[in-house]
GROMACS .gro file of C-alpha atoms in nm:
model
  329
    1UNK     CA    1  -0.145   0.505   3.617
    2UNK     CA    2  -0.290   0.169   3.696
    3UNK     CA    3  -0.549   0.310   3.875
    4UNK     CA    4  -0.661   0.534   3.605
    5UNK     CA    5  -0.657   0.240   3.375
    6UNK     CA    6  -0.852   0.041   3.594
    7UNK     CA    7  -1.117   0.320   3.625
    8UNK     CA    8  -1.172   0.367   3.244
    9UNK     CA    9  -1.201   0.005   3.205
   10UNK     CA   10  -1.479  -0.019   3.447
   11UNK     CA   11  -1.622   0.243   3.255
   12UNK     CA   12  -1.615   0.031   2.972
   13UNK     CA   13  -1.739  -0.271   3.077
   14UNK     CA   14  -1.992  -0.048   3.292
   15UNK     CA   15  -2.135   0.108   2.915
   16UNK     CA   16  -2.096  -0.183   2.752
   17UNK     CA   17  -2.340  -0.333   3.065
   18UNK     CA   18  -2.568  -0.084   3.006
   19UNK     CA   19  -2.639  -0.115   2.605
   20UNK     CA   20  -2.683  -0.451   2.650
   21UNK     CA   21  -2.982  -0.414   2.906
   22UNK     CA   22  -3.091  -0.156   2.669
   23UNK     CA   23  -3.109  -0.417   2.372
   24UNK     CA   24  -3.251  -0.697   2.568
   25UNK     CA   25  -3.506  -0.490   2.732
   26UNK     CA   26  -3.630  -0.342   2.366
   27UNK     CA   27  -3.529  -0.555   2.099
   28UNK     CA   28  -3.657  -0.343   1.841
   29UNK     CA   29  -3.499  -0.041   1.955
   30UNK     CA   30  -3.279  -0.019   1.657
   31UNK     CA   31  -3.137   0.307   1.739
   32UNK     CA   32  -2.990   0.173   2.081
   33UNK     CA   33  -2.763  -0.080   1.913
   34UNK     CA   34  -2.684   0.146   1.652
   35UNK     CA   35  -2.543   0.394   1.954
   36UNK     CA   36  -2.434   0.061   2.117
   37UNK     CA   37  -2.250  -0.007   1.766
   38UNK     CA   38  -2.063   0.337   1.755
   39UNK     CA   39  -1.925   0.306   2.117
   40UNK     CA   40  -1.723   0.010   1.967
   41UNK     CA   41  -1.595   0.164   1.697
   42UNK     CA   42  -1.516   0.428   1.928
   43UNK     CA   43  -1.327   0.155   2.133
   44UNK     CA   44  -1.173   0.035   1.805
   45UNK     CA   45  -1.386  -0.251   1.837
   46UNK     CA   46  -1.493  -0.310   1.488
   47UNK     CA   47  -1.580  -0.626   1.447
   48UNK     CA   48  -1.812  -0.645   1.770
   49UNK     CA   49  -1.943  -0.348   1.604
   50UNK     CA   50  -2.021  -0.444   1.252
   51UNK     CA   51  -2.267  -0.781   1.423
   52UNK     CA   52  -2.434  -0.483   1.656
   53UNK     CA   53  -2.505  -0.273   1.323
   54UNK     CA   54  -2.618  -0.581   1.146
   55UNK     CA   55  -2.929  -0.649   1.412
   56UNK     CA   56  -3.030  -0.309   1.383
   57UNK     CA   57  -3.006  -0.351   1.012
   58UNK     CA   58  -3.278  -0.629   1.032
   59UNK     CA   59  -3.512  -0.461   1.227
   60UNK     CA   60  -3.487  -0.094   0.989
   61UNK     CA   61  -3.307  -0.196   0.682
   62UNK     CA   62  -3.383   0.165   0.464
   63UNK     CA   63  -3.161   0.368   0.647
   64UNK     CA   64  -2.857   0.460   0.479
   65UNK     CA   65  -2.652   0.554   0.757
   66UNK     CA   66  -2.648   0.220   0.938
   67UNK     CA   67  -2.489   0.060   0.611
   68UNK     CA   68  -2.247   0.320   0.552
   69UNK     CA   69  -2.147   0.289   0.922
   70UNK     CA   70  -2.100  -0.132   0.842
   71UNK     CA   71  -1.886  -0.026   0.500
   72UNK     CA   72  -1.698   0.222   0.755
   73UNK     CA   73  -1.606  -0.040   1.022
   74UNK     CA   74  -1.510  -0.322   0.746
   75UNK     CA   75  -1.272  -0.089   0.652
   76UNK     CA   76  -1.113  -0.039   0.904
   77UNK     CA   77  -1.072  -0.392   0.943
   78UNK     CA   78  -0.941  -0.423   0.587
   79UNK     CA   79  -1.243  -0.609   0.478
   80UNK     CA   80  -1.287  -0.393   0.136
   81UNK     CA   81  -1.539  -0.606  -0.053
   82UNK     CA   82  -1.733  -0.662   0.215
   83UNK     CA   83  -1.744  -0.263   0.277
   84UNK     CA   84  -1.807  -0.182  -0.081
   85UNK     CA   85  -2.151  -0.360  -0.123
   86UNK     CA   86  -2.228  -0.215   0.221
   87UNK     CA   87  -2.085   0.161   0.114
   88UNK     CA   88  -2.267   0.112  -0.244
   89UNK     CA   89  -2.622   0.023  -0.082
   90UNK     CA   90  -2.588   0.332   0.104
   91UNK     CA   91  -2.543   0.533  -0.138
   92UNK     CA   92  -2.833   0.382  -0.313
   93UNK     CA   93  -3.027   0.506  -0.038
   94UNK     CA   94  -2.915   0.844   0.017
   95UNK     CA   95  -2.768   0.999  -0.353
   96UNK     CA   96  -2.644   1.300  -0.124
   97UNK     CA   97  -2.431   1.112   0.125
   98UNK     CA   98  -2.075   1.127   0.003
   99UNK     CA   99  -1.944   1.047   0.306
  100UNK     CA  100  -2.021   0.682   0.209
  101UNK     CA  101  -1.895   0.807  -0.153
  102UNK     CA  102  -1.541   0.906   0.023
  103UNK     CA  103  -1.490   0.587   0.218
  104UNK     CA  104  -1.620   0.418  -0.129
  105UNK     CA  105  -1.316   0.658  -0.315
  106UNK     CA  106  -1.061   0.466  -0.045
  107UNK     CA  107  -1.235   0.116  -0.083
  108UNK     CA  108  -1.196   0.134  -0.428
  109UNK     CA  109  -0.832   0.210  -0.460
  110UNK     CA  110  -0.723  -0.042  -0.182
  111UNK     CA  111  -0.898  -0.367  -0.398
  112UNK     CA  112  -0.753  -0.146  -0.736
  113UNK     CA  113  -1.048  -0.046  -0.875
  114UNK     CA  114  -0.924   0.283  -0.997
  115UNK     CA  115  -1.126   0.383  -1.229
  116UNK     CA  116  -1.403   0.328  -0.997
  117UNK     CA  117  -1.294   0.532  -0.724
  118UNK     CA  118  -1.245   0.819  -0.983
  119UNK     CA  119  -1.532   0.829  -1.062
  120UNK     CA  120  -1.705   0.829  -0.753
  121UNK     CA  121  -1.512   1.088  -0.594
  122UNK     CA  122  -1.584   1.289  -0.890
  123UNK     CA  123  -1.942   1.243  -0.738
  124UNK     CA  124  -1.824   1.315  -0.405
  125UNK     CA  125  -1.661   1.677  -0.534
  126UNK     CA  126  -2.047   1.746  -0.613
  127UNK     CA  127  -2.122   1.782  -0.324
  128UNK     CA  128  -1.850   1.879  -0.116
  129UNK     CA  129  -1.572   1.963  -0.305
  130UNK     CA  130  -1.345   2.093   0.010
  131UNK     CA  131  -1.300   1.723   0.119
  132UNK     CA  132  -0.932   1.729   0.079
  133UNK     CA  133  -0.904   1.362   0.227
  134UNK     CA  134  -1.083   1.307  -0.110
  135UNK     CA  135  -0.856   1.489  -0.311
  136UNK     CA  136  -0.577   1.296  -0.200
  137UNK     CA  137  -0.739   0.954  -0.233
  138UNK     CA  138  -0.856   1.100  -0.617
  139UNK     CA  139  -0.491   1.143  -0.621
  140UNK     CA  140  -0.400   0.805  -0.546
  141UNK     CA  141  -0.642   0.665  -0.829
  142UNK     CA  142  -0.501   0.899  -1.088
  143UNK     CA  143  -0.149   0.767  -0.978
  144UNK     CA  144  -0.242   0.475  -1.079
  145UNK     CA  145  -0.398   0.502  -1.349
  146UNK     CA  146  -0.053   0.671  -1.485
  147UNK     CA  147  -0.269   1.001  -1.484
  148UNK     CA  148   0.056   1.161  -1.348
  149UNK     CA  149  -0.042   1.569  -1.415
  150UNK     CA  150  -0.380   1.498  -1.267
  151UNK     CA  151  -0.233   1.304  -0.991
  152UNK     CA  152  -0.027   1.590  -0.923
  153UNK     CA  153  -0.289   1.875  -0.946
  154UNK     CA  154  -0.503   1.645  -0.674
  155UNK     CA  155  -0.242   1.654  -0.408
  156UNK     CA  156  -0.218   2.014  -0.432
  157UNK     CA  157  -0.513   2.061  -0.371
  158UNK     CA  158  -0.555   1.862  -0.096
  159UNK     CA  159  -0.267   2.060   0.030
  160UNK     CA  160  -0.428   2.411   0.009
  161UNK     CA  161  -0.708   2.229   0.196
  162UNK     CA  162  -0.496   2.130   0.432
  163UNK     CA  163  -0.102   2.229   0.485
  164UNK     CA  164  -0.106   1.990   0.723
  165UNK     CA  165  -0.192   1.693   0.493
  166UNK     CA  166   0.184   1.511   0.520
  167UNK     CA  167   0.037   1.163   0.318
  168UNK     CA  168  -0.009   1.386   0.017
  169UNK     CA  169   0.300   1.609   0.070
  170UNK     CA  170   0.476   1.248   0.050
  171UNK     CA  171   0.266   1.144  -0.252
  172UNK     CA  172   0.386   1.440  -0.464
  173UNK     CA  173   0.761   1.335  -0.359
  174UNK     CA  174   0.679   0.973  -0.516
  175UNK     CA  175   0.565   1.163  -0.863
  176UNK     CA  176   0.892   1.391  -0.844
  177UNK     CA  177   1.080   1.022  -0.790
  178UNK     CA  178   0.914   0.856  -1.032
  179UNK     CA  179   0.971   1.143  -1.312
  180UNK     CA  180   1.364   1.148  -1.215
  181UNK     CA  181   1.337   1.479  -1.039
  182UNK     CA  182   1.540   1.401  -0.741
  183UNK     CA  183   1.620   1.699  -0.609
  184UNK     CA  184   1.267   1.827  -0.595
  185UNK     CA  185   1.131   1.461  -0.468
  186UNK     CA  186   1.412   1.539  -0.179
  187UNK     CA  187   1.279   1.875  -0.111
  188UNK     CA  188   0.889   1.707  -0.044
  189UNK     CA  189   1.014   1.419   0.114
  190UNK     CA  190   1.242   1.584   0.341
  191UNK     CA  191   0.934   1.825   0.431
  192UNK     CA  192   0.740   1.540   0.620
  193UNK     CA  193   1.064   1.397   0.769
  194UNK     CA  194   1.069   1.686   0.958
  195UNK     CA  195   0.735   1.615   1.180
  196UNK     CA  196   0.772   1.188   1.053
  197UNK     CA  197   1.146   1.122   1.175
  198UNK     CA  198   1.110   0.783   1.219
  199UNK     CA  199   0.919   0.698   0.858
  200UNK     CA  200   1.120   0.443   0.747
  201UNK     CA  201   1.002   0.464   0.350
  202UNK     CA  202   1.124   0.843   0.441
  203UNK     CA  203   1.485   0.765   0.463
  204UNK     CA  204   1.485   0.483   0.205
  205UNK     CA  205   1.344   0.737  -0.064
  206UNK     CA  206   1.545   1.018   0.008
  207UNK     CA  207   1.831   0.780   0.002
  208UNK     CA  208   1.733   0.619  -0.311
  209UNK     CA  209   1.728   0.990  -0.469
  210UNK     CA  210   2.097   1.084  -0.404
  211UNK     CA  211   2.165   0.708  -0.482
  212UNK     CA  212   1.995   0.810  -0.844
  213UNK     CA  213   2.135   1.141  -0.867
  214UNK     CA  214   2.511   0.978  -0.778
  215UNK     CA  215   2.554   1.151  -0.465
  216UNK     CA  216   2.661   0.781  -0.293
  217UNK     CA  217   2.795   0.953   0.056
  218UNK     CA  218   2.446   1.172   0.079
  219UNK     CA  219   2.244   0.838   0.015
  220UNK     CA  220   2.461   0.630   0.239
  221UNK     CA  221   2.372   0.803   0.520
  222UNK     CA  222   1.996   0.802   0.452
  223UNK     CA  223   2.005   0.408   0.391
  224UNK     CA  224   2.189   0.381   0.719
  225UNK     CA  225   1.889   0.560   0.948
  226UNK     CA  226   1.644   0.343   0.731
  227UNK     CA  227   1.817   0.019   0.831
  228UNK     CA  228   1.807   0.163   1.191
  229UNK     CA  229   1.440   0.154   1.145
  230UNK     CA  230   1.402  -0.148   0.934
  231UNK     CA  231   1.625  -0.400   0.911
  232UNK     CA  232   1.428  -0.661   0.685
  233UNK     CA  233   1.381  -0.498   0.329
  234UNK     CA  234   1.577  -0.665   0.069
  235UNK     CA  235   1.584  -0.361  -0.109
  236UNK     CA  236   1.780  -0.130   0.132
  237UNK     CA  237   2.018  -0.415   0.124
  238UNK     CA  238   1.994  -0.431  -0.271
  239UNK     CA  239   2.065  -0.055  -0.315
  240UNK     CA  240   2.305  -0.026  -0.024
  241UNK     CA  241   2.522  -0.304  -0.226
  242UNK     CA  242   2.457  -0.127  -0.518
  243UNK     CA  243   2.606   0.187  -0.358
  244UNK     CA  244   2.915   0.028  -0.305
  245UNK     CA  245   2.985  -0.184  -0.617
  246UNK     CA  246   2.931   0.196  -0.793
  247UNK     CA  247   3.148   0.286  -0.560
  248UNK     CA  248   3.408   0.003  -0.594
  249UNK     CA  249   3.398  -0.158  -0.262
  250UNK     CA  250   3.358  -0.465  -0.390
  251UNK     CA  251   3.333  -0.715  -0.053
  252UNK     CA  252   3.066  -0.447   0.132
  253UNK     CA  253   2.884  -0.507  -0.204
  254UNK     CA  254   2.889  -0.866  -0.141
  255UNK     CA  255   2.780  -0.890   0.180
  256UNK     CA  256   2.486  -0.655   0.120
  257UNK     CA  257   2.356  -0.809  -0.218
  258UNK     CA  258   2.407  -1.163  -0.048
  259UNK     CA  259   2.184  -0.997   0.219
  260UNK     CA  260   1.911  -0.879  -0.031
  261UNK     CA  261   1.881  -1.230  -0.176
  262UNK     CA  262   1.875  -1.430   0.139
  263UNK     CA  263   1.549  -1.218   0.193
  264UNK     CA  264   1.414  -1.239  -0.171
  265UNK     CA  265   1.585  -1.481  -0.387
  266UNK     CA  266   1.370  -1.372  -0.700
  267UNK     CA  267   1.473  -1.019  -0.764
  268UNK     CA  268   1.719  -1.096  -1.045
  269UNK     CA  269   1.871  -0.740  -1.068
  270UNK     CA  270   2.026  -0.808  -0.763
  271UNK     CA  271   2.190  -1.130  -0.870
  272UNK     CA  272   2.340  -0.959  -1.114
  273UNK     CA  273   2.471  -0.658  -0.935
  274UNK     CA  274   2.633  -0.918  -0.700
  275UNK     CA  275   2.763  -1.115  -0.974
  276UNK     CA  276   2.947  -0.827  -1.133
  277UNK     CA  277   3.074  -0.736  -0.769
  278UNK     CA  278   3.268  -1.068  -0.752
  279UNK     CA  279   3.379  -1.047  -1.118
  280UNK     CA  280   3.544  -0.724  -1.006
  281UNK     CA  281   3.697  -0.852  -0.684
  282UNK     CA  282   3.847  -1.112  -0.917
  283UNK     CA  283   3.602  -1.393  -0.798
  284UNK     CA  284   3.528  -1.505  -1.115
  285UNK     CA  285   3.416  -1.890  -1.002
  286UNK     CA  286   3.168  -1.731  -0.806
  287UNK     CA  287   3.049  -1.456  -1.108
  288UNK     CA  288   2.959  -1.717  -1.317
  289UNK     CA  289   2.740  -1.917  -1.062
  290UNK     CA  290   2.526  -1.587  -0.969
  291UNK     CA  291   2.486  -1.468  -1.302
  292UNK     CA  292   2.378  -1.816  -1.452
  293UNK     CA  293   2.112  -1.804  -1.176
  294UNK     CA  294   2.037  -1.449  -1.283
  295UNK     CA  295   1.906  -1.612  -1.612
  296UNK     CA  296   1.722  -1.833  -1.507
  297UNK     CA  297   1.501  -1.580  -1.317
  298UNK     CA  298   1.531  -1.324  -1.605
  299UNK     CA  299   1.667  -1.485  -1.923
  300UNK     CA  300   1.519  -1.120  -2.111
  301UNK     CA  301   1.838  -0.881  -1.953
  302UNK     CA  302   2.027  -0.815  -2.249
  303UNK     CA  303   2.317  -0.648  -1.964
  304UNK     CA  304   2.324  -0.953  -1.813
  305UNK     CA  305   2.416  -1.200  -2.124
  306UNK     CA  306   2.659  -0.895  -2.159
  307UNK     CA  307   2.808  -0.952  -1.798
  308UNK     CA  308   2.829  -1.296  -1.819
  309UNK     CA  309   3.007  -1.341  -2.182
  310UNK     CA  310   3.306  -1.150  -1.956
  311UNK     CA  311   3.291  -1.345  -1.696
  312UNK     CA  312   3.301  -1.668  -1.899
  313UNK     CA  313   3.598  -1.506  -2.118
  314UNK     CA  314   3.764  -1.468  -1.798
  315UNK     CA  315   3.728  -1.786  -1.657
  316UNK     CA  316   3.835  -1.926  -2.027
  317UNK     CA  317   3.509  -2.062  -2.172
  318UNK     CA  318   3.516  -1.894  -2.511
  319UNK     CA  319   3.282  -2.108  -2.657
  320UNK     CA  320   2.984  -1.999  -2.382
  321UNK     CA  321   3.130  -1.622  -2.418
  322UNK     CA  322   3.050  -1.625  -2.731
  323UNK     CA  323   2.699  -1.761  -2.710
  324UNK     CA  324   2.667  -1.562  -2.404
  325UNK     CA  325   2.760  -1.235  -2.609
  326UNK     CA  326   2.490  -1.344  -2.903
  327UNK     CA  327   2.224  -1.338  -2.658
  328UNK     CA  328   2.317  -0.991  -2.584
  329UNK     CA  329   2.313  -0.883  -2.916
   0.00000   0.00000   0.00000
């Protein structure tokens, strides 16, 4: 194996030798760097790639292709704006190149422009409207724009494009979620955990379905195989504490709610999920403390003021009950 490794990186080095040569030999020889340009991205290389595209960009800077092949490789670096002025100009150039519209379609939704990338995609369909990659990122725009039907109808299709396309098979599993149809969000997600079986959001969604449908033992079990995966999300630790204080297990609610906030100690709902969990296991000192900090991240929680005018009426304070239970009202 070492050997074969050391082979294909004197191949490498060997090509990248020779472009060089190539480009110092005939400066002008635009075309050269762009091929010299593509071998990086090839190599994953993007950034070396993007300053080879940009010399050949001096020397011939009307063709379209070169800049959509810059807006590619920023992408792929994560440098949206940067590909956006480079995908745009392309487009300028060539009004029948949507493959600069498609990456466009994805640059716009990642900087959450979506009403941008609609509408460019919309272009895109023009011209080749069996592109299910752009269905699905059309999709992704509609999502969130709250265009939920449309969203829906985009996936779909992306799907009789492609039966393979998992991303959007996931997608229409968030939409299910999102419009409290568990059991069919289940069915979708459950479909790409069959090829993705270590896709952590996989297990945490599925398990936050049963959790929502009150089928605790069913989502258990999912948020245990996502905390085998991930181990760091303070909300699998919210909603497996949550699981138990439904569930009355008060001290396993504890320790996983404490757990959520040492990783985020601004999400209030799980201040106050902890704080009725020690009300319940009779910890009352301990209730008030969390549930007074719970105000002062949220002080809008009409459930909360709730919560704590009992936990102040058990601990005696009737006068801050009482206050506590006007807020609520």
């Amino acid at each position: 194996m070492d050997d074969e490794n050391n082979i294909l990186e004197d191949k490498i080095r060997n090509m990248i030798l020779h472009y060089k040569e190539i480009c110092e030999k005939e400066p002008n020889n635009y075309k050269s760097m762009v091929e010299f340009g593509i071998f990086y991205t090839q190599l994953g290389r993007h950034e070396e790639a993007v300053e080879i595209f940009k010399k050949a960009l001096l020397i011939n800077s009307n063709d379209y292709s070169i800049w959509r092949l810059i807006g590619i490789s920023y992408t792929k670096i994560r440098s949206y704006y940067n590909a956006i002025i480079h995908l745009e100009h392309a487009y300028e150039l060539e009004n029948n190149d949507y493959i600069s519209l498609n990456w466009l379609g994805n640059c716009y939704v990642n900087v959450g422009r979506y009403e941008e990338a609609v509408n460019v995609l919309n272009k895109s369909f023009m011209i080749a409207p069996k592109e299910y990659l752009n269905w699905r990122t059309l999709g992704i725009a509609l999502y969130h724009l709250n265009r939920l039907d449309e969203a829906l109808e985009s996936f779909e299709r992306a799907i009789e494009l492609n039966k393979y396309d998992y991303e959007s098979i996931n997608w229409i599993g968030v939409l299910y979620k999102d419009n409290g149809n568990y059991q069919k969000a289940i069915e979708y997600f459950s479909k790409v955990l069959e090829i993705e079986n270590n896709n952590y959001m996989l297990y945490f969604n599925i398990g936050v379905c049963y959790f929502l449908s009150d089928n605790f033992s069913d989502a258990l079990n999912f948020f245990n195989k996502a905390l085998e995966i991930n181990d760091s999300d303070y909300m699998l630790y919210h909603y497996i504490g949550a699981l138990f204080y439904k569930s009355k297990d008060y001290i396993n609610a504890i320790d996983h709610l404490n757990k959520a906030i040492s990783i985020n100690d601004k999400y209030a709902s799980s201040y106050h999920f902890l704080g009725l969990a020690y009300y319940f296991a009779g910890l009352y000192d301990n209730a008030v403390y969390i549930l007074e900090e719970c105000i002062k991240l949220d002080d809008s929680d009409k459930e909360v003021y709730a919560s704590l005018s009992e936990v102040y009426r058990a601990v005696g304070d009737i006068d801050k009950s009482i206050l506590a239970f006007d807020k609520a009202k």
